[in-house]
Amino acid sequence: LPARVCCCCSALRPRYKRLVDNIFPEDPKDGLVKADMEKLTFYAVSAPEKLDRIGSYLAERLSRDVVRHRSGYVLIAMEALDQLLMACHSQSIKPFVESFLHMVAKLLESGEPKLQVLGTNSFVKFANIEEDTPSYHRRYDFFVSRFSAMCHSCHSDPEIRTEIRIAGIRGIQGVVRKTVNDELRATIWEPQHMDKIVPSLLFNMQKIEEVDSRTGPPPSPSATDKEENPAVLAENCFRELLGRATFGNMNNAVRPVFAHLDHHKLWDPNEFAVHCFKIIMYSIQAQYSHHVIQEILGHLDARKKDSPRVRAGIIQVLLEAVAIAAKGSIGPTVLEVFNTLLKHLRLSVEFEANDLQGGSVGSASLNSSSKDNDEKIVQNAIIQTIGFFGSNLPDYQRSEIMMFIMGKVPVFGTSTHTLDISQLGDLGTRRIQIMLLRSLLMVTSGYKAKTIVTALPGSFLDPLLSPSLMEDYELRQLVLEVMHNLMDRHDNRAKLRGIRIIPDVADLKIKREKICRQDTSFMKKNGQQLYRHIYLGCKEEDNVQKNYELLYTSLALITIELANEEVVIDLIRLAIALQDSAIINEDNLPMFHRCGIMALVAAYLNFVSQMIAVPAFCQHVSKVIEIRTMEAPYFLPEHIFRDKCMLPKSLEKHDKNLYFLTNKIAESLGGSGYSVERLSVPYVPQVTDEDRLSRRKSIVDTVSIQVDILPNSIPSDDVSNTEEITFEALKKAIDTSGMEEQEKEKRRLVIEKFQKAPFEEIAAQCESKANLLHDRLAQILELTIRPPPSPSGTLTITSGHAQYQSVPVYEMKFPDLCVY
């Protein structure tokens, strides 16, 4: 039929139809008749109630032309629709929009790429129009599905395929813009829509030719790239989608990303996954960052049985997300992040231990070795994530995380840790101990507390020092490094690296402040505990050079950060005790370890003598070092820790001038005003249950007890009551099996008694115990034990602020001692 009807028929047709017919020329190549189009537009604006009829008639003509493949008339119809849509803004435009969308849908359903692109362009123009009132019945389900399908076009012609994909991405962008500006915008965030939109965008983003690990936000694409490159256009649309996401629909936009990465196996290698989540973290609002982190943690839990490389890829993505989130709002997920990571650290160690136990020779052994290496990648990724996350937390949160991680570290013989190690075995438990301490080391890095009590509270110090007594040199190294992180508040550790004789400590430019009252109180309470662990750590048989270096650094940091005159005396006593233990060698240490201890003592006394700047003390230390350099270089760190150092056969025949002498040190310090009475009392560490719990051998078989007595208060005929020491008594004292059960039963009986017994009975019993304790204390302070003919030393007893000093003493040996 001709485009224009005859005059007699035309007069009988409605005016709007005649106006619509007139815009179509006889030859579609001539294009839209502009004069008639202006008349139609004026009519539509003047009579908006006719818009729905105009739209319906245009839709009818367009449908007929699409079926008959009259592409020219289709183009004219869409051009007319676009102009009417842009010109008319009224309440009556709603029905017209329905006709318009119906026509766009017809074009998108056609198999011709040209018509699909035409329909998409019209829809994009419509999406940019702001409507005055919301539409409560309009839905875009069809357009979401159709545009998503176009994004996956597989047309044989590359140019046409690219054109269709670009049209699909622009259509999705139009749907997003239209629905976000609509009152019913929540519909686009429904999972059934996001499951189509997000994978379509990611599918096109995979075509990016250059994907790198940029540390900052990915640069925004230029306008030219947006139009020509599907990957860049899809990335821009993805950013825009995430930027419009709110609290309630954030998860619906992120979850399809995981599904896409899983389906296409993009976690290993994970460059594209990292790139996607960088875009996500930089596009969303900062306060919603923790939602993304929660989703990554949840997905890590869901994929916990996957290959190590997949889990490592997810953890690396988490690291990138945490790195960006740490700069803004992390939210309430701090403990959840660490708890999940530590749980997966345990799982990785468990998988590694199982592979080692189940490994066999041949190809299976090679397979197991490969898996072990992959698990180490997972473990290192977890530790790196923990360290980075922890280092970006404020101090108050970081101290909580330190306690949290320390509570997970398993210690043999205790059940205080909260990590399940039942399936790990000894090898797996050691591995998880090392991993957790490495994590703790990362978290404590850069931590600066104003007082040492804040950095090392008792609830943290006690469990931290427990692994320092284990028979594993690597564990002891990690504990010492954690201690250094927390003690070194003035960044002096780097200046102390490496054990050596420092000619002039002043050249190091050590930074220090006056010891505050809180630090002094800390040393009074915990100093002996620190000394004990350093002393015992020096006497371990598996020590290597790094252990001695770290022990030396520990002594130096205590001197810098926490030492007053009293602490300096205690540290010198500790150093002399270490020297004596190396000479006497009650622990049967190899010669290298004995010389290593002597070198450590020399390096520390050289350091502390210059720090306190007492000339006579410095002179004595320098003289001993000078003699050692000439006669016994293996007693100095520069020589003993050198390869192929000649070791002596024994230390008993050496001249006393090679050793640091207590009387010389006391004389030099006493002349400078130091209270040196305690230097004459040898340092002996107190034996505790930690030695049993840490699976290390007994420190000493007997403890030397030195008791002060007053020479004039001992009657000659008084004989002290002493308990007979037999083999059975020693065996009973040493045997600790069943102690825990007895203690539990004892505590239960005490609690039950206080719950059920009458108040008068409890009060009377407490009073009698108080009187008994008072009498016992009086007996201790009024000792009446006869002195032996040859006293062996002295001891100072301190009670409150009073001191009972100097005295002949005798030596008794017991396997254990409880001092009340």
CSV table of N, CA and C in Angstrom, one decimal, residues 22 159 551 567 680:
chain,number,residue,atom,x,y,z
A,22,ASN,N,1.2,11.6,7.4
A,22,ASN,CA,1.9,12.6,6.6
A,22,ASN,C,3.4,12.7,6.8
A,159,GLU,N,33.0,-6.8,14.1
A,159,GLU,CA,32.5,-5.4,14.2
A,159,GLU,C,31.0,-5.4,14.7
A,551,LEU,N,68.2,-12.1,71.9
A,551,LEU,CA,68.4,-12.0,73.4
A,551,LEU,C,69.2,-10.8,73.8
A,567,VAL,N,67.0,-1.6,88.2
A,567,VAL,CA,66.9,-2.6,87.1
A,567,VAL,C,68.3,-2.8,86.5
A,680,SER,N,76.1,-9.0,95.3
A,680,SER,CA,76.8,-10.2,95.9
A,680,SER,C,75.9,-11.4,96.0
